GROMACS .gro file of C-alpha atoms in nm:
model
  339
    1UNK     CA    1   6.346  10.729  -2.745
    2UNK     CA    2   6.195  10.873  -3.061
    3UNK     CA    3   5.961  11.171  -3.014
    4UNK     CA    4   5.688  11.275  -3.254
    5UNK     CA    5   5.645  11.642  -3.349
    6UNK     CA    6   5.338  11.653  -3.124
    7UNK     CA    7   5.541  11.513  -2.834
    8UNK     CA    8   5.804  11.784  -2.878
    9UNK     CA    9   5.543  12.056  -2.833
   10UNK     CA   10   5.454  11.936  -2.484
   11UNK     CA   11   5.688  11.909  -2.183
   12UNK     CA   12   5.871  11.581  -2.132
   13UNK     CA   13   5.819  11.440  -1.784
   14UNK     CA   14   6.116  11.280  -1.605
   15UNK     CA   15   6.112  11.097  -1.275
   16UNK     CA   16   6.436  11.036  -1.087
   17UNK     CA   17   6.413  10.736  -0.855
   18UNK     CA   18   6.665  10.800  -0.578
   19UNK     CA   19   6.806  10.481  -0.430
   20UNK     CA   20   6.960  10.518  -0.079
   21UNK     CA   21   7.330  10.610  -0.097
   22UNK     CA   22   7.292  10.745  -0.452
   23UNK     CA   23   7.556  10.980  -0.592
   24UNK     CA   24   7.452  11.344  -0.586
   25UNK     CA   25   7.692  11.413  -0.874
   26UNK     CA   26   7.504  11.158  -1.086
   27UNK     CA   27   7.170  11.322  -1.002
   28UNK     CA   28   7.295  11.672  -1.080
   29UNK     CA   29   7.443  11.552  -1.408
   30UNK     CA   30   7.106  11.437  -1.542
   31UNK     CA   31   6.874  11.690  -1.377
   32UNK     CA   32   7.052  12.025  -1.414
   33UNK     CA   33   7.066  12.015  -1.797
   34UNK     CA   34   6.686  11.996  -1.799
   35UNK     CA   35   6.657  12.303  -1.577
   36UNK     CA   36   6.905  12.492  -1.793
   37UNK     CA   37   6.722  12.395  -2.112
   38UNK     CA   38   6.399  12.540  -1.970
   39UNK     CA   39   6.571  12.865  -1.872
   40UNK     CA   40   6.750  12.909  -2.204
   41UNK     CA   41   6.437  12.829  -2.406
   42UNK     CA   42   6.230  13.055  -2.177
   43UNK     CA   43   5.958  12.791  -2.158
   44UNK     CA   44   5.885  12.462  -1.989
   45UNK     CA   45   6.038  12.197  -2.211
   46UNK     CA   46   6.095  11.952  -1.927
   47UNK     CA   47   5.935  11.870  -1.593
   48UNK     CA   48   6.082  11.645  -1.326
   49UNK     CA   49   5.999  11.478  -0.998
   50UNK     CA   50   6.207  11.309  -0.730
   51UNK     CA   51   6.082  10.964  -0.626
   52UNK     CA   52   6.203  10.723  -0.358
   53UNK     CA   53   6.140  10.349  -0.315
   54UNK     CA   54   5.927  10.386   0.001
   55UNK     CA   55   5.798  10.741  -0.056
   56UNK     CA   56   6.016  10.850   0.235
   57UNK     CA   57   6.329  11.066   0.242
   58UNK     CA   58   6.654  10.893   0.145
   59UNK     CA   59   7.014  10.980   0.215
   60UNK     CA   60   7.266  11.040  -0.063
   61UNK     CA   61   7.617  10.900  -0.036
   62UNK     CA   62   7.734  11.240   0.094
   63UNK     CA   63   7.475  11.210   0.378
   64UNK     CA   64   7.246  11.486   0.249
   65UNK     CA   65   6.880  11.390   0.291
   66UNK     CA   66   6.641  11.415  -0.007
   67UNK     CA   67   6.263  11.413   0.029
   68UNK     CA   68   6.049  11.285  -0.261
   69UNK     CA   69   5.838  11.534  -0.455
   70UNK     CA   70   5.595  11.267  -0.582
   71UNK     CA   71   5.484  10.917  -0.485
   72UNK     CA   72   5.623  10.623  -0.675
   73UNK     CA   73   5.267  10.511  -0.749
   74UNK     CA   74   5.234  10.822  -0.969
   75UNK     CA   75   5.533  10.727  -1.184
   76UNK     CA   76   5.320  10.562  -1.454
   77UNK     CA   77   5.225  10.911  -1.578
   78UNK     CA   78   5.587  10.993  -1.661
   79UNK     CA   79   5.760  10.970  -1.997
   80UNK     CA   80   6.090  10.851  -1.850
   81UNK     CA   81   6.193  10.701  -1.516
   82UNK     CA   82   6.565  10.711  -1.433
   83UNK     CA   83   6.708  10.506  -1.146
   84UNK     CA   84   6.985  10.698  -0.968
   85UNK     CA   85   7.198  10.472  -0.748
   86UNK     CA   86   7.540  10.457  -0.590
   87UNK     CA   87   7.727  10.259  -0.328
   88UNK     CA   88   7.569   9.960  -0.154
   89UNK     CA   89   7.326   9.909  -0.443
   90UNK     CA   90   7.344   9.529  -0.412
   91UNK     CA   91   7.134   9.545  -0.094
   92UNK     CA   92   6.871   9.776  -0.241
   93UNK     CA   93   6.727   9.515  -0.479
   94UNK     CA   94   6.408   9.435  -0.289
   95UNK     CA   95   6.149   9.215  -0.466
   96UNK     CA   96   5.895   9.496  -0.438
   97UNK     CA   97   6.124   9.742  -0.616
   98UNK     CA   98   6.202   9.489  -0.890
   99UNK     CA   99   5.832   9.426  -0.948
  100UNK     CA  100   5.755   9.798  -0.958
  101UNK     CA  101   6.021   9.860  -1.223
  102UNK     CA  102   5.892   9.572  -1.434
  103UNK     CA  103   5.536   9.707  -1.413
  104UNK     CA  104   5.642  10.056  -1.521
  105UNK     CA  105   5.841   9.916  -1.813
  106UNK     CA  106   5.538   9.709  -1.920
  107UNK     CA  107   5.332  10.028  -1.930
  108UNK     CA  108   5.563  10.174  -2.194
  109UNK     CA  109   5.781  10.412  -1.993
  110UNK     CA  110   6.135  10.482  -2.102
  111UNK     CA  111   6.342  10.324  -1.824
  112UNK     CA  112   6.693  10.444  -1.746
  113UNK     CA  113   6.970  10.410  -1.492
  114UNK     CA  114   7.268  10.614  -1.386
  115UNK     CA  115   7.593  10.459  -1.262
  116UNK     CA  116   7.525  10.133  -1.075
  117UNK     CA  117   7.151  10.178  -1.118
  118UNK     CA  118   7.209   9.948  -1.416
  119UNK     CA  119   7.246   9.663  -1.166
  120UNK     CA  120   6.888   9.717  -1.047
  121UNK     CA  121   6.757   9.713  -1.403
  122UNK     CA  122   6.957   9.397  -1.478
  123UNK     CA  123   6.819   9.221  -1.170
  124UNK     CA  124   6.469   9.322  -1.278
  125UNK     CA  125   6.532   9.165  -1.619
  126UNK     CA  126   6.488   9.498  -1.797
  127UNK     CA  127   6.820   9.507  -1.984
  128UNK     CA  128   6.795   9.176  -2.167
  129UNK     CA  129   6.828   9.236  -2.539
  130UNK     CA  130   6.942   9.598  -2.494
  131UNK     CA  131   7.283   9.761  -2.510
  132UNK     CA  132   7.371   9.896  -2.168
  133UNK     CA  133   7.658  10.040  -1.968
  134UNK     CA  134   7.762  10.101  -1.607
  135UNK     CA  135   8.033  10.286  -1.414
  136UNK     CA  136   8.376  10.145  -1.506
  137UNK     CA  137   8.438  10.033  -1.147
  138UNK     CA  138   8.133   9.804  -1.163
  139UNK     CA  139   8.179   9.679  -1.518
  140UNK     CA  140   8.357   9.355  -1.427
  141UNK     CA  141   8.111   9.273  -1.150
  142UNK     CA  142   7.807   9.322  -1.372
  143UNK     CA  143   7.964   9.109  -1.646
  144UNK     CA  144   8.030   8.829  -1.399
  145UNK     CA  145   7.675   8.836  -1.263
  146UNK     CA  146   7.499   8.880  -1.598
  147UNK     CA  147   7.722   8.729  -1.870
  148UNK     CA  148   7.436   8.740  -2.122
  149UNK     CA  149   7.400   9.119  -2.112
  150UNK     CA  150   7.509   9.329  -2.409
  151UNK     CA  151   7.724   9.533  -2.173
  152UNK     CA  152   7.961   9.801  -2.305
  153UNK     CA  153   8.208  10.046  -2.154
  154UNK     CA  154   8.049  10.345  -2.331
  155UNK     CA  155   7.979  10.673  -2.150
  156UNK     CA  156   7.609  10.610  -2.210
  157UNK     CA  157   7.383  10.383  -2.414
  158UNK     CA  158   7.042  10.471  -2.557
  159UNK     CA  159   6.871  10.168  -2.706
  160UNK     CA  160   6.498  10.183  -2.769
  161UNK     CA  161   6.321  10.251  -2.442
  162UNK     CA  162   6.632  10.188  -2.232
  163UNK     CA  163   6.896  10.444  -2.144
  164UNK     CA  164   7.192  10.374  -1.918
  165UNK     CA  165   7.476  10.603  -1.821
  166UNK     CA  166   7.809  10.543  -1.650
  167UNK     CA  167   7.745  10.830  -1.407
  168UNK     CA  168   7.928  11.143  -1.297
  169UNK     CA  169   7.985  11.400  -1.569
  170UNK     CA  170   7.874  11.149  -1.836
  171UNK     CA  171   7.518  11.234  -1.736
  172UNK     CA  172   7.572  11.580  -1.886
  173UNK     CA  173   7.671  11.428  -2.221
  174UNK     CA  174   7.375  11.192  -2.228
  175UNK     CA  175   7.120  11.459  -2.139
  176UNK     CA  176   7.260  11.706  -2.389
  177UNK     CA  177   7.236  11.433  -2.651
  178UNK     CA  178   6.868  11.387  -2.560
  179UNK     CA  179   6.806  11.764  -2.557
  180UNK     CA  180   6.971  11.795  -2.897
  181UNK     CA  181   6.758  11.516  -3.045
  182UNK     CA  182   6.437  11.672  -2.914
  183UNK     CA  183   6.503  12.046  -2.945
  184UNK     CA  184   6.806  12.088  -3.168
  185UNK     CA  185   7.183  12.113  -3.153
  186UNK     CA  186   7.185  12.486  -3.073
  187UNK     CA  187   7.000  12.439  -2.746
  188UNK     CA  188   7.217  12.142  -2.649
  189UNK     CA  189   7.538  12.338  -2.705
  190UNK     CA  190   7.396  12.637  -2.517
  191UNK     CA  191   7.329  12.408  -2.221
  192UNK     CA  192   7.684  12.270  -2.250
  193UNK     CA  193   7.825  12.621  -2.232
  194UNK     CA  194   7.616  12.698  -1.926
  195UNK     CA  195   7.765  12.388  -1.761
  196UNK     CA  196   8.115  12.501  -1.868
  197UNK     CA  197   8.132  12.167  -2.043
  198UNK     CA  198   8.349  12.258  -2.343
  199UNK     CA  199   8.272  11.947  -2.547
  200UNK     CA  200   7.964  11.728  -2.569
  201UNK     CA  201   8.133  11.389  -2.574
  202UNK     CA  202   8.015  11.109  -2.796
  203UNK     CA  203   7.892  10.798  -2.619
  204UNK     CA  204   8.202  10.611  -2.740
  205UNK     CA  205   8.443  10.832  -2.543
  206UNK     CA  206   8.639  10.654  -2.273
  207UNK     CA  207   8.508  10.655  -1.917
  208UNK     CA  208   8.858  10.646  -1.772
  209UNK     CA  209   9.177  10.846  -1.799
  210UNK     CA  210   9.437  10.693  -2.026
  211UNK     CA  211   9.699  10.474  -1.859
  212UNK     CA  212   9.953  10.742  -1.948
  213UNK     CA  213   9.770  10.998  -1.734
  214UNK     CA  214   9.633  10.758  -1.472
  215UNK     CA  215   9.973  10.613  -1.380
  216UNK     CA  216  10.189  10.907  -1.491
  217UNK     CA  217  10.393  10.691  -1.729
  218UNK     CA  218  10.508  10.753  -2.084
  219UNK     CA  219  10.710  10.452  -2.204
  220UNK     CA  220  10.500  10.294  -2.483
  221UNK     CA  221  10.613   9.936  -2.411
  222UNK     CA  222  10.530   9.971  -2.041
  223UNK     CA  223  10.182  10.096  -2.132
  224UNK     CA  224  10.136   9.802  -2.369
  225UNK     CA  225  10.232   9.550  -2.101
  226UNK     CA  226   9.984   9.697  -1.849
  227UNK     CA  227   9.710   9.702  -2.112
  228UNK     CA  228   9.785   9.334  -2.176
  229UNK     CA  229   9.761   9.264  -1.803
  230UNK     CA  230   9.422   9.437  -1.790
  231UNK     CA  231   9.296   9.215  -2.072
  232UNK     CA  232   9.413   8.899  -1.895
  233UNK     CA  233   9.308   8.932  -1.534
  234UNK     CA  234   9.123   8.599  -1.542
  235UNK     CA  235   9.329   8.399  -1.793
  236UNK     CA  236   9.661   8.517  -1.654
  237UNK     CA  237   9.989   8.520  -1.847
  238UNK     CA  238  10.338   8.461  -1.710
  239UNK     CA  239  10.618   8.717  -1.746
  240UNK     CA  240  10.763   8.553  -2.056
  241UNK     CA  241  10.423   8.561  -2.228
  242UNK     CA  242  10.367   8.925  -2.132
  243UNK     CA  243  10.706   9.029  -2.265
  244UNK     CA  244  10.650   8.837  -2.589
  245UNK     CA  245  10.313   9.008  -2.638
  246UNK     CA  246  10.483   9.348  -2.669
  247UNK     CA  247  10.813   9.242  -2.821
  248UNK     CA  248  11.058   9.307  -2.536
  249UNK     CA  249  11.275   9.084  -2.318
  250UNK     CA  250  11.175   8.976  -1.968
  251UNK     CA  251  11.480   9.161  -1.833
  252UNK     CA  252  11.382   9.485  -2.008
  253UNK     CA  253  11.025   9.453  -1.881
  254UNK     CA  254  11.152   9.397  -1.528
  255UNK     CA  255  11.369   9.713  -1.547
  256UNK     CA  256  11.072   9.920  -1.670
  257UNK     CA  257  10.850   9.815  -1.380
  258UNK     CA  258  11.120   9.858  -1.117
  259UNK     CA  259  11.215  10.206  -1.239
  260UNK     CA  260  10.853  10.325  -1.274
  261UNK     CA  261  10.681  10.150  -0.982
  262UNK     CA  262  10.956  10.008  -0.761
  263UNK     CA  263  10.822   9.655  -0.798
  264UNK     CA  264  10.838   9.358  -1.031
  265UNK     CA  265  10.593   9.295  -1.317
  266UNK     CA  266  10.462   8.987  -1.134
  267UNK     CA  267  10.386   9.183  -0.814
  268UNK     CA  268  10.225   9.464  -1.012
  269UNK     CA  269  10.009   9.213  -1.201
  270UNK     CA  270   9.910   9.041  -0.877
  271UNK     CA  271   9.807   9.377  -0.733
  272UNK     CA  272   9.580   9.443  -1.031
  273UNK     CA  273   9.412   9.105  -0.988
  274UNK     CA  274   9.363   9.158  -0.615
  275UNK     CA  275   9.217   9.505  -0.677
  276UNK     CA  276   8.968   9.344  -0.915
  277UNK     CA  277   8.888   9.077  -0.654
  278UNK     CA  278   8.826   9.339  -0.388
  279UNK     CA  279   8.586   9.523  -0.618
  280UNK     CA  280   8.393   9.201  -0.690
  281UNK     CA  281   8.372   9.118  -0.319
  282UNK     CA  282   8.239   9.464  -0.241
  283UNK     CA  283   8.001   9.503  -0.534
  284UNK     CA  284   7.859   9.155  -0.592
  285UNK     CA  285   7.727   8.854  -0.403
  286UNK     CA  286   7.953   8.614  -0.596
  287UNK     CA  287   8.094   8.332  -0.377
  288UNK     CA  288   8.451   8.392  -0.264
  289UNK     CA  289   8.584   8.095  -0.464
  290UNK     CA  290   8.416   8.225  -0.780
  291UNK     CA  291   8.569   8.570  -0.723
  292UNK     CA  292   8.914   8.409  -0.698
  293UNK     CA  293   8.866   8.215  -1.020
  294UNK     CA  294   8.743   8.530  -1.198
  295UNK     CA  295   9.070   8.700  -1.101
  296UNK     CA  296   9.305   8.424  -1.213
  297UNK     CA  297   9.358   8.231  -0.889
  298UNK     CA  298   9.345   7.856  -0.948
  299UNK     CA  299   9.302   7.759  -0.582
  300UNK     CA  300   9.105   7.899  -0.291
  301UNK     CA  301   9.403   7.873  -0.057
  302UNK     CA  302   9.631   8.070  -0.292
  303UNK     CA  303   9.369   8.342  -0.332
  304UNK     CA  304   9.314   8.372   0.045
  305UNK     CA  305   9.688   8.381   0.119
  306UNK     CA  306   9.762   8.650  -0.142
  307UNK     CA  307   9.464   8.857  -0.034
  308UNK     CA  308   9.564   8.847   0.333
  309UNK     CA  309   9.926   8.936   0.254
  310UNK     CA  310   9.823   9.244   0.054
  311UNK     CA  311   9.521   9.371   0.250
  312UNK     CA  312   9.569   9.230   0.597
  313UNK     CA  313   9.248   9.026   0.605
  314UNK     CA  314   9.080   8.744   0.414
  315UNK     CA  315   8.834   8.776   0.126
  316UNK     CA  316   8.555   8.651   0.355
  317UNK     CA  317   8.641   8.925   0.606
  318UNK     CA  318   8.628   9.180   0.321
  319UNK     CA  319   8.276   9.066   0.240
  320UNK     CA  320   8.170   9.093   0.607
  321UNK     CA  321   8.325   9.441   0.638
  322UNK     CA  322   8.131   9.559   0.334
  323UNK     CA  323   7.802   9.424   0.468
  324UNK     CA  324   7.855   9.598   0.802
  325UNK     CA  325   7.967   9.927   0.648
  326UNK     CA  326   7.622  10.061   0.554
  327UNK     CA  327   7.311   9.972   0.754
  328UNK     CA  328   7.066  10.068   0.481
  329UNK     CA  329   6.867   9.767   0.357
  330UNK     CA  330   6.547   9.819   0.166
  331UNK     CA  331   6.436   9.458   0.198
  332UNK     CA  332   6.381   9.515   0.570
  333UNK     CA  333   6.160   9.818   0.513
  334UNK     CA  334   5.790   9.841   0.439
  335UNK     CA  335   5.668   9.729   0.095
  336UNK     CA  336   5.649   9.988  -0.180
  337UNK     CA  337   5.334  10.196  -0.210
  338UNK     CA  338   5.232  10.087  -0.557
  339UNK     CA  339   4.874  10.208  -0.543
   0.00000   0.00000   0.00000
């Protein structure tokens, strides 16, 4: 996203494509910095439009309705189109939307995505050969579906004409990075102060809280064991291997988990794998058996039994519950108005 001096003297035009059930926090994170930059500079540095897949109002995940301010057919006149998506994105990948995104990319637009909008770009084939990122909760699912992607866990990635962001407050960091590149560090920091965002984070900053803060634990060996478990959710290790990895005895490891979590290391590890399985069932269309294998279960029956014991229903029932949860389905709506 390199701008010439001539480009910087004219407003940059952004379009935000709102996918049903998108996160309003993600939208605010990428749109509000542009508004603030205009106000602080006392001139129109940026312009923006809201677009929707069918040129009709869409509902955000918080049930607030948003009407488009421009037709999607007019998007080719933009500098940058950013897909803003949220829950239930798997069912929003209509062939018409995929084709529209590919056409806009072919016309030279910068194409971006916030949070799980990266899934739409991946399905459209627009992330091949580019560094990209996604919300941490969807990272494993996207890697399973698109193993060839250069997928990272960064807050945001800007690679050529592709920009992807993990969502939430990370959108502020990405947009202030873009504002700084185009109009200077002083304006970017002024926008950050307006947002009461005390530090413009680098893209390499972690998306998640540290294990220490997330689980309210402090013992360094306990943290190391859980980190090891996170790295080996598919190729699982037994308790002896986990203990050896961090240089403690199995008995000491067992005491640490019982005192901190009231459970054994094996049960804690199983819970992590089942949490990952649930996320894959909810966020992807991977077959149930493949989900089990991706989470370290060597047999379908073992996976189903463990899942039912922990969650009270089978993996297949989880998939059905997710499909019934949200009625929105773009593929059943009218084709896109592409002009």
